[in-house]
mmCIF file of C-alpha atoms in Angstrom:
data_model
loop_
_atom_site.group_PDB
_atom_site.id
_atom_site.type_symbol
_atom_site.label_atom_id
_atom_site.label_comp_id
_atom_site.label_asym_id
_atom_site.label_seq_id
_atom_site.Cartn_x
_atom_site.Cartn_y
_atom_site.Cartn_z
ATOM 1 C CA UNK A 234 -112.722 -150.291 -3.589
ATOM 2 C CA UNK A 235 -114.368 -151.748 -6.712
ATOM 3 C CA UNK A 236 -112.179 -153.060 -9.507
ATOM 4 C CA UNK A 237 -111.333 -150.408 -12.119
ATOM 5 C CA UNK A 238 -113.426 -150.554 -15.283
ATOM 6 C CA UNK A 239 -111.503 -147.739 -17.007
ATOM 7 C CA UNK A 240 -107.710 -147.945 -17.012
ATOM 8 C CA UNK A 241 -105.245 -145.734 -18.888
ATOM 9 C CA UNK A 242 -101.492 -146.214 -18.614
ATOM 10 C CA UNK A 243 -98.880 -143.862 -20.023
ATOM 11 C CA UNK A 244 -101.031 -142.336 -22.767
ATOM 12 C CA UNK A 245 -99.210 -140.026 -25.180
ATOM 13 C CA UNK A 246 -100.766 -138.110 -28.061
ATOM 14 C CA UNK A 247 -99.360 -135.336 -30.234
ATOM 15 C CA UNK A 248 -100.823 -133.213 -32.991
ATOM 16 C CA UNK A 249 -97.894 -131.886 -34.964
ATOM 17 C CA UNK A 250 -95.677 -130.061 -32.481
ATOM 18 C CA UNK A 251 -98.422 -129.957 -29.839
ATOM 19 C CA UNK A 252 -98.197 -132.622 -27.124
ATOM 20 C CA UNK A 253 -101.783 -133.108 -25.942
ATOM 21 C CA UNK A 254 -101.028 -136.033 -23.616
ATOM 22 C CA UNK A 255 -97.702 -136.706 -21.891
ATOM 23 C CA UNK A 256 -97.957 -140.035 -20.074
ATOM 24 C CA UNK A 257 -101.491 -139.828 -18.725
ATOM 25 C CA UNK A 258 -102.496 -142.472 -16.151
ATOM 26 C CA UNK A 259 -106.072 -142.946 -14.983
ATOM 27 C CA UNK A 260 -108.078 -145.574 -13.107
ATOM 28 C CA UNK A 261 -111.853 -145.406 -12.573
ATOM 29 C CA UNK A 262 -113.613 -147.911 -10.258
ATOM 30 C CA UNK A 263 -116.776 -149.557 -11.542
ATOM 31 C CA UNK A 264 -120.043 -147.859 -10.595
ATOM 32 C CA UNK A 265 -118.535 -144.468 -9.720
ATOM 33 C CA UNK A 266 -118.360 -140.967 -11.169
ATOM 34 C CA UNK A 267 -114.868 -139.742 -12.039
ATOM 35 C CA UNK A 268 -114.663 -135.996 -12.593
ATOM 36 C CA UNK A 269 -111.844 -134.930 -14.902
ATOM 37 C CA UNK A 270 -110.797 -131.315 -14.420
ATOM 38 C CA UNK A 271 -108.193 -129.246 -16.187
ATOM 39 C CA UNK A 272 -107.628 -125.888 -17.878
ATOM 40 C CA UNK A 273 -108.352 -125.449 -21.572
ATOM 41 C CA UNK A 274 -105.830 -127.412 -23.613
ATOM 42 C CA UNK A 275 -104.898 -129.697 -20.714
ATOM 43 C CA UNK A 276 -105.796 -132.852 -22.664
ATOM 44 C CA UNK A 277 -109.225 -133.737 -21.239
ATOM 45 C CA UNK A 278 -111.063 -134.147 -24.529
ATOM 46 C CA UNK A 279 -108.108 -135.925 -26.144
ATOM 47 C CA UNK A 280 -108.118 -138.460 -23.315
ATOM 48 C CA UNK A 281 -111.866 -139.036 -23.691
ATOM 49 C CA UNK A 282 -111.535 -139.505 -27.457
ATOM 50 C CA UNK A 283 -108.877 -142.177 -26.946
ATOM 51 C CA UNK A 284 -110.896 -143.984 -24.272
ATOM 52 C CA UNK A 285 -113.983 -143.848 -26.517
ATOM 53 C CA UNK A 286 -112.022 -145.372 -29.470
ATOM 54 C CA UNK A 287 -112.309 -142.188 -31.559
ATOM 55 C CA UNK A 288 -108.541 -141.665 -31.634
ATOM 56 C CA UNK A 289 -105.506 -143.913 -31.180
ATOM 57 C CA UNK A 290 -102.735 -143.016 -28.714
ATOM 58 C CA UNK A 291 -99.189 -142.553 -29.983
ATOM 59 C CA UNK A 292 -97.990 -144.585 -27.001
ATOM 60 C CA UNK A 293 -99.447 -146.207 -23.903
ATOM 61 C CA UNK A 294 -102.471 -148.426 -23.383
ATOM 62 C CA UNK A 295 -106.079 -148.091 -22.250
ATOM 63 C CA UNK A 296 -108.720 -150.672 -21.389
ATOM 64 C CA UNK A 297 -112.464 -150.503 -20.878
ATOM 65 C CA UNK A 298 -113.951 -153.454 -18.975
ATOM 66 C CA UNK A 299 -110.754 -155.358 -19.718
ATOM 67 C CA UNK A 300 -110.788 -154.682 -23.482
ATOM 68 C CA UNK A 301 -107.995 -152.756 -25.201
ATOM 69 C CA UNK A 302 -109.342 -149.590 -26.850
ATOM 70 C CA UNK A 303 -107.167 -150.099 -29.950
ATOM 71 C CA UNK A 304 -106.987 -153.864 -30.477
ATOM 72 C CA UNK A 305 -110.548 -154.559 -29.285
ATOM 73 C CA UNK A 306 -112.279 -151.350 -30.314
ATOM 74 C CA UNK A 307 -115.516 -153.075 -31.376
ATOM 75 C CA UNK A 308 -115.833 -154.775 -27.986
ATOM 76 C CA UNK A 309 -115.228 -151.442 -26.260
ATOM 77 C CA UNK A 310 -117.869 -149.674 -28.361
ATOM 78 C CA UNK A 311 -120.487 -152.200 -27.288
ATOM 79 C CA UNK A 312 -119.874 -151.216 -23.676
ATOM 80 C CA UNK A 313 -119.695 -147.418 -23.816
ATOM 81 C CA UNK A 314 -121.820 -144.362 -24.481
ATOM 82 C CA UNK A 315 -120.591 -140.862 -25.325
ATOM 83 C CA UNK A 316 -122.255 -137.467 -25.046
ATOM 84 C CA UNK A 317 -120.301 -134.316 -25.817
ATOM 85 C CA UNK A 318 -120.755 -130.634 -25.120
ATOM 86 C CA UNK A 319 -122.712 -130.142 -28.348
ATOM 87 C CA UNK A 320 -125.886 -132.138 -28.962
ATOM 88 C CA UNK A 321 -125.543 -134.652 -31.809
ATOM 89 C CA UNK A 322 -129.262 -135.172 -32.391
ATOM 90 C CA UNK A 323 -131.011 -134.262 -35.669
ATOM 91 C CA UNK A 324 -133.083 -131.096 -35.257
ATOM 92 C CA UNK A 325 -135.403 -132.045 -38.120
ATOM 93 C CA UNK A 326 -136.521 -135.253 -36.422
ATOM 94 C CA UNK A 327 -138.710 -135.655 -33.359
ATOM 95 C CA UNK A 328 -137.228 -136.799 -30.078
ATOM 96 C CA UNK A 329 -138.757 -140.228 -30.603
ATOM 97 C CA UNK A 330 -137.512 -140.335 -34.194
ATOM 98 C CA UNK A 331 -133.978 -139.519 -33.090
ATOM 99 C CA UNK A 332 -133.861 -142.322 -30.551
ATOM 100 C CA UNK A 333 -135.301 -144.846 -32.982
ATOM 101 C CA UNK A 334 -132.712 -143.764 -35.548
ATOM 102 C CA UNK A 335 -129.889 -144.242 -33.030
ATOM 103 C CA UNK A 336 -131.271 -147.672 -32.190
ATOM 104 C CA UNK A 337 -131.157 -148.692 -35.835
ATOM 105 C CA UNK A 338 -127.635 -147.257 -36.216
ATOM 106 C CA UNK A 339 -126.638 -149.499 -33.318
ATOM 107 C CA UNK A 340 -128.141 -152.444 -35.254
ATOM 108 C CA UNK A 341 -131.052 -153.035 -32.917
ATOM 109 C CA UNK A 342 -134.009 -154.812 -34.560
ATOM 110 C CA UNK A 343 -136.719 -152.317 -35.539
ATOM 111 C CA UNK A 344 -139.124 -153.451 -32.811
ATOM 112 C CA UNK A 345 -136.401 -153.341 -30.137
ATOM 113 C CA UNK A 346 -135.300 -149.858 -31.275
ATOM 114 C CA UNK A 347 -138.886 -148.592 -30.918
ATOM 115 C CA UNK A 348 -139.322 -150.224 -27.511
ATOM 116 C CA UNK A 349 -136.009 -148.881 -26.191
ATOM 117 C CA UNK A 350 -136.770 -145.361 -27.434
ATOM 118 C CA UNK A 351 -140.144 -145.328 -25.678
ATOM 119 C CA UNK A 352 -138.618 -146.720 -22.487
ATOM 120 C CA UNK A 353 -135.927 -144.023 -22.333
ATOM 121 C CA UNK A 354 -138.294 -141.172 -23.194
ATOM 122 C CA UNK A 355 -140.554 -142.151 -20.314
ATOM 123 C CA UNK A 356 -137.755 -142.789 -17.831
ATOM 124 C CA UNK A 357 -136.076 -139.424 -18.335
ATOM 125 C CA UNK A 358 -139.143 -137.194 -18.555
ATOM 126 C CA UNK A 359 -139.187 -136.530 -22.306
ATOM 127 C CA UNK A 360 -142.398 -138.355 -23.172
ATOM 128 C CA UNK A 361 -144.511 -135.180 -23.444
ATOM 129 C CA UNK A 362 -142.085 -133.755 -26.029
ATOM 130 C CA UNK A 363 -141.360 -137.064 -27.768
ATOM 131 C CA UNK A 364 -143.306 -136.266 -30.946
ATOM 132 C CA UNK A 365 -142.154 -132.667 -31.309
ATOM 133 C CA UNK A 366 -139.299 -131.823 -33.649
ATOM 134 C CA UNK A 367 -136.057 -131.215 -31.785
ATOM 135 C CA UNK A 368 -135.652 -127.770 -33.377
ATOM 136 C CA UNK A 369 -138.311 -126.598 -30.914
ATOM 137 C CA UNK A 370 -136.590 -128.052 -27.833
ATOM 138 C CA UNK A 371 -134.869 -125.894 -25.235
ATOM 139 C CA UNK A 372 -131.104 -126.239 -24.844
ATOM 140 C CA UNK A 373 -131.569 -128.338 -21.726
ATOM 141 C CA UNK A 374 -134.051 -130.672 -23.430
ATOM 142 C CA UNK A 375 -131.711 -131.175 -26.400
ATOM 143 C CA UNK A 376 -128.848 -132.034 -24.085
ATOM 144 C CA UNK A 377 -131.032 -134.476 -22.155
ATOM 145 C CA UNK A 378 -132.103 -136.119 -25.415
ATOM 146 C CA UNK A 379 -128.472 -136.335 -26.522
ATOM 147 C CA UNK A 380 -127.528 -138.002 -23.244
ATOM 148 C CA UNK A 381 -130.486 -140.382 -23.550
ATOM 149 C CA UNK A 382 -129.350 -141.314 -27.080
ATOM 150 C CA UNK A 383 -126.012 -142.436 -25.634
ATOM 151 C CA UNK A 384 -127.904 -144.916 -23.417
ATOM 152 C CA UNK A 385 -129.536 -146.915 -26.208
ATOM 153 C CA UNK A 386 -127.197 -149.889 -25.704
ATOM 154 C CA UNK A 387 -127.236 -149.743 -21.880
ATOM 155 C CA UNK A 388 -123.542 -148.807 -21.630
ATOM 156 C CA UNK A 389 -121.376 -149.976 -18.762
ATOM 157 C CA UNK A 390 -119.314 -146.793 -19.087
ATOM 158 C CA UNK A 391 -120.661 -143.376 -20.072
ATOM 159 C CA UNK A 392 -118.301 -140.608 -21.194
ATOM 160 C CA UNK A 393 -119.701 -137.104 -20.699
ATOM 161 C CA UNK A 394 -117.480 -134.423 -22.221
ATOM 162 C CA UNK A 395 -118.598 -131.099 -20.699
ATOM 163 C CA UNK A 396 -122.278 -132.092 -21.032
ATOM 164 C CA UNK A 397 -123.703 -129.003 -19.297
ATOM 165 C CA UNK A 398 -121.709 -126.315 -21.108
ATOM 166 C CA UNK A 399 -123.998 -123.405 -21.951
ATOM 167 C CA UNK A 400 -126.934 -124.632 -19.874
ATOM 168 C CA UNK A 401 -128.668 -122.534 -17.239
ATOM 169 C CA UNK A 402 -128.710 -123.755 -13.612
ATOM 170 C CA UNK A 403 -132.000 -125.589 -14.095
ATOM 171 C CA UNK A 404 -130.696 -127.401 -17.186
ATOM 172 C CA UNK A 405 -127.515 -128.384 -15.353
ATOM 173 C CA UNK A 406 -129.561 -129.682 -12.438
ATOM 174 C CA UNK A 407 -131.618 -131.889 -14.774
ATOM 175 C CA UNK A 408 -128.454 -133.430 -16.230
ATOM 176 C CA UNK A 409 -127.057 -133.953 -12.704
ATOM 177 C CA UNK A 410 -130.224 -135.832 -11.719
ATOM 178 C CA UNK A 411 -129.874 -138.074 -14.767
ATOM 179 C CA UNK A 412 -126.247 -138.845 -13.925
ATOM 180 C CA UNK A 413 -127.115 -139.729 -10.324
ATOM 181 C CA UNK A 414 -129.874 -142.067 -11.498
ATOM 182 C CA UNK A 415 -127.559 -143.823 -13.955
ATOM 183 C CA UNK A 416 -124.856 -144.341 -11.351
ATOM 184 C CA UNK A 417 -127.426 -145.717 -8.916
ATOM 185 C CA UNK A 418 -128.176 -148.336 -11.587
ATOM 186 C CA UNK A 419 -124.491 -149.298 -11.819
ATOM 187 C CA UNK A 420 -123.262 -147.216 -14.760
ATOM 188 C CA UNK A 421 -119.725 -145.839 -14.498
ATOM 189 C CA UNK A 422 -119.444 -142.190 -15.564
ATOM 190 C CA UNK A 423 -116.340 -140.299 -16.630
ATOM 191 C CA UNK A 424 -117.214 -136.608 -16.640
ATOM 192 C CA UNK A 425 -115.117 -133.741 -17.941
ATOM 193 C CA UNK A 426 -116.417 -130.370 -16.853
ATOM 194 C CA UNK A 427 -115.540 -126.706 -16.630
ATOM 195 C CA UNK A 428 -117.902 -126.267 -13.681
ATOM 196 C CA UNK A 429 -116.076 -126.984 -10.436
ATOM 197 C CA UNK A 430 -119.355 -127.115 -8.506
ATOM 198 C CA UNK A 431 -120.503 -129.873 -10.862
ATOM 199 C CA UNK A 432 -117.501 -132.034 -10.049
ATOM 200 C CA UNK A 433 -117.856 -131.296 -6.331
ATOM 201 C CA UNK A 434 -121.487 -132.431 -6.319
ATOM 202 C CA UNK A 435 -121.298 -135.430 -8.644
ATOM 203 C CA UNK A 436 -117.833 -136.959 -8.530
ATOM 204 C CA UNK A 437 -116.770 -139.761 -6.216
ATOM 205 C CA UNK A 438 -113.191 -139.158 -7.345
ATOM 206 C CA UNK A 439 -111.509 -136.343 -9.235
ATOM 207 C CA UNK A 440 -108.525 -136.417 -11.573
ATOM 208 C CA UNK A 441 -106.887 -133.056 -12.255
ATOM 209 C CA UNK A 442 -105.126 -132.914 -15.627
ATOM 210 C CA UNK A 443 -102.566 -130.277 -16.530
ATOM 211 C CA UNK A 444 -99.991 -130.322 -19.287
ATOM 212 C CA UNK A 445 -101.279 -133.613 -20.652
ATOM 213 C CA UNK A 446 -100.921 -135.672 -17.480
ATOM 214 C CA UNK A 447 -102.759 -136.282 -14.223
ATOM 215 C CA UNK A 448 -101.292 -134.055 -11.510
ATOM 216 C CA UNK A 449 -103.611 -135.066 -8.643
ATOM 217 C CA UNK A 450 -106.342 -137.589 -7.837
ATOM 218 C CA UNK A 451 -108.643 -138.127 -4.882
ATOM 219 C CA UNK A 452 -112.097 -137.441 -3.550
ATOM 220 C CA UNK A 453 -113.130 -133.774 -3.429
ATOM 221 C CA UNK A 454 -112.568 -133.751 0.345
ATOM 222 C CA UNK A 455 -109.150 -135.413 0.023
ATOM 223 C CA UNK A 456 -107.990 -132.850 -2.524
ATOM 224 C CA UNK A 457 -109.230 -129.981 -0.358
ATOM 225 C CA UNK A 458 -107.483 -131.382 2.714
ATOM 226 C CA UNK A 459 -104.246 -131.961 0.806
ATOM 227 C CA UNK A 460 -103.667 -128.297 0.033
ATOM 228 C CA UNK A 461 -104.423 -127.099 3.570
ATOM 229 C CA UNK A 462 -106.951 -124.685 5.012
ATOM 230 C CA UNK A 463 -107.645 -121.202 3.754
ATOM 231 C CA UNK A 464 -107.097 -118.136 5.954
ATOM 232 C CA UNK A 465 -109.361 -115.129 5.372
ATOM 233 C CA UNK A 466 -108.569 -111.805 7.047
ATOM 234 C CA UNK A 467 -110.792 -108.711 7.119
ATOM 235 C CA UNK A 468 -108.860 -105.604 8.162
ATOM 236 C CA UNK A 469 -110.201 -102.861 10.403
ATOM 237 C CA UNK A 470 -108.204 -100.358 8.319
ATOM 238 C CA UNK A 471 -107.884 -100.956 4.542
ATOM 239 C CA UNK A 472 -104.701 -98.900 4.669
ATOM 240 C CA UNK A 473 -103.013 -101.790 6.492
ATOM 241 C CA UNK A 474 -103.152 -104.125 3.482
ATOM 242 C CA UNK A 475 -99.416 -103.980 2.790
ATOM 243 C CA UNK A 476 -98.147 -104.798 6.329
ATOM 244 C CA UNK A 477 -100.873 -107.437 6.692
ATOM 245 C CA UNK A 478 -99.744 -109.060 3.434
ATOM 246 C CA UNK A 479 -96.163 -109.173 4.724
ATOM 247 C CA UNK A 480 -97.282 -110.957 7.906
ATOM 248 C CA UNK A 481 -99.419 -113.478 6.014
ATOM 249 C CA UNK A 482 -96.616 -114.176 3.553
ATOM 250 C CA UNK A 483 -94.272 -114.931 6.446
ATOM 251 C CA UNK A 484 -96.810 -117.273 8.051
ATOM 252 C CA UNK A 485 -97.964 -119.093 4.913
ATOM 253 C CA UNK A 486 -94.872 -118.945 2.729
ATOM 254 C CA UNK A 487 -96.841 -117.533 -0.203
ATOM 255 C CA UNK A 488 -98.309 -114.191 -1.200
ATOM 256 C CA UNK A 489 -101.931 -113.660 -0.111
ATOM 257 C CA UNK A 490 -104.631 -112.718 -2.606
ATOM 258 C CA UNK A 491 -106.534 -109.462 -2.222
ATOM 259 C CA UNK A 492 -110.207 -110.488 -2.243
ATOM 260 C CA UNK A 493 -111.669 -107.081 -1.397
ATOM 261 C CA UNK A 494 -110.652 -103.536 -0.504
ATOM 262 C CA UNK A 495 -110.060 -104.640 3.097
ATOM 263 C CA UNK A 496 -109.671 -108.417 2.669
ATOM 264 C CA UNK A 497 -106.838 -110.867 2.161
ATOM 265 C CA UNK A 498 -106.912 -114.615 1.652
ATOM 266 C CA UNK A 499 -104.066 -117.122 1.676
ATOM 267 C CA UNK A 500 -103.628 -120.887 1.599
ATOM 268 C CA UNK A 501 -101.971 -122.272 4.709
ATOM 269 C CA UNK A 502 -99.613 -125.246 4.567
ATOM 270 C CA UNK A 503 -101.083 -128.630 5.512
ATOM 271 C CA UNK A 504 -101.184 -128.812 9.296
ATOM 272 C CA UNK A 505 -102.092 -125.134 9.384
ATOM 273 C CA UNK A 506 -101.720 -122.576 12.142
ATOM 274 C CA UNK A 507 -103.785 -121.649 15.174
ATOM 275 C CA UNK A 508 -105.970 -118.562 14.866
ATOM 276 C CA UNK A 509 -104.500 -117.212 18.114
ATOM 277 C CA UNK A 510 -100.983 -117.337 16.626
ATOM 278 C CA UNK A 511 -102.133 -115.541 13.473
ATOM 279 C CA UNK A 512 -103.877 -112.765 15.414
ATOM 280 C CA UNK A 513 -100.818 -112.344 17.663
ATOM 281 C CA UNK A 514 -98.497 -111.902 14.665
ATOM 282 C CA UNK A 515 -100.840 -109.343 13.117
ATOM 283 C CA UNK A 516 -100.945 -107.444 16.435
ATOM 284 C CA UNK A 517 -97.148 -107.401 16.613
ATOM 285 C CA UNK A 518 -97.083 -105.757 13.189
ATOM 286 C CA UNK A 519 -99.623 -103.165 14.300
ATOM 287 C CA UNK A 520 -102.363 -104.599 12.090
ATOM 288 C CA UNK A 521 -105.895 -104.593 13.533
ATOM 289 C CA UNK A 522 -108.141 -107.326 12.137
ATOM 290 C CA UNK A 523 -111.922 -106.992 12.125
ATOM 291 C CA UNK A 524 -112.228 -110.720 11.443
ATOM 292 C CA UNK A 525 -109.896 -113.699 11.050
ATOM 293 C CA UNK A 526 -111.230 -117.091 9.977
ATOM 294 C CA UNK A 527 -110.045 -120.475 8.753
ATOM 295 C CA UNK A 528 -112.014 -122.518 6.249
ATOM 296 C CA UNK A 529 -111.702 -125.540 3.985
ATOM 297 C CA UNK A 530 -110.741 -124.403 0.459
ATOM 298 C CA UNK A 531 -113.266 -124.582 -2.356
ATOM 299 C CA UNK A 532 -112.683 -126.916 -5.274
ATOM 300 C CA UNK A 533 -112.052 -123.816 -7.407
ATOM 301 C CA UNK A 534 -109.130 -122.926 -5.138
ATOM 302 C CA UNK A 535 -107.830 -126.502 -5.231
ATOM 303 C CA UNK A 536 -107.964 -126.425 -9.025
ATOM 304 C CA UNK A 537 -106.149 -123.098 -9.248
ATOM 305 C CA UNK A 538 -103.433 -124.262 -6.848
ATOM 306 C CA UNK A 539 -102.864 -127.626 -8.540
ATOM 307 C CA UNK A 540 -102.681 -126.136 -12.012
ATOM 308 C CA UNK A 541 -100.523 -123.204 -10.857
ATOM 309 C CA UNK A 542 -103.098 -120.712 -12.054
ATOM 310 C CA UNK A 543 -103.393 -117.237 -10.625
ATOM 311 C CA UNK A 544 -104.778 -117.275 -7.077
ATOM 312 C CA UNK A 545 -108.044 -115.671 -8.069
ATOM 313 C CA UNK A 546 -111.266 -117.655 -7.942
ATOM 314 C CA UNK A 547 -113.303 -117.709 -11.127
#
């Protein structure tokens, strides 16, 4: 595995009586996408703000490309880009004008700022709209321009804090394509998202945050395998839901979720059970099943299990 370019160790951060981070640890290998998942208030944005030098931790340390985010903040800022869930571009300027302005804010010489703006507009498909004012851009185009603005300095690490919030599927797909292209060029991306499908498609590794700390890490497949397979049962008689639930609880050690008028679903312990054994136990209880199937859990179900949320998919 590549050496980590983002490292956080024991980060703590409080706001008054609210503990946003409680000893958060994180390691992101160079040239990968790390998806950071967590319920609202889990500490995702606070962690990103600390890593991006926008806030200091109360305790703990973090490094970007070997540079401490507090003691060497200027060195860190030269190596990172940040795009949030709300576009930071100026609506009164054109797309080209925005990028040139960002270049100057980053202290690029005027000629270099113009050249870099034109290069990025062409690379990411915004050239046709470059001389239109941003107020006339679609939501997806604004978000793409905002992401492009974060690339002015060719960052080694790009922080994307819920970058596709509010976008339609096409807009999300355009952002996903941009992320894939950047990673192919060697950029490391740390992505917080509320879309589980987004993390499943983009992330090499996932860190699940809950209560201000990382509660699980791994690839999407590793996290799915760790919580065991999912058992779905369709009953021949919806009136048999109660006895079927009793059987499934005994087999799985947890209450099944009702996913339809005649359907139950439950997570099986790692190692699982054979379908033949499950059907036999249902038969013994007088429960006729129209269908019994095992499947790998979705990332939504992994998230709900790891954060102890109600066993109901979003």
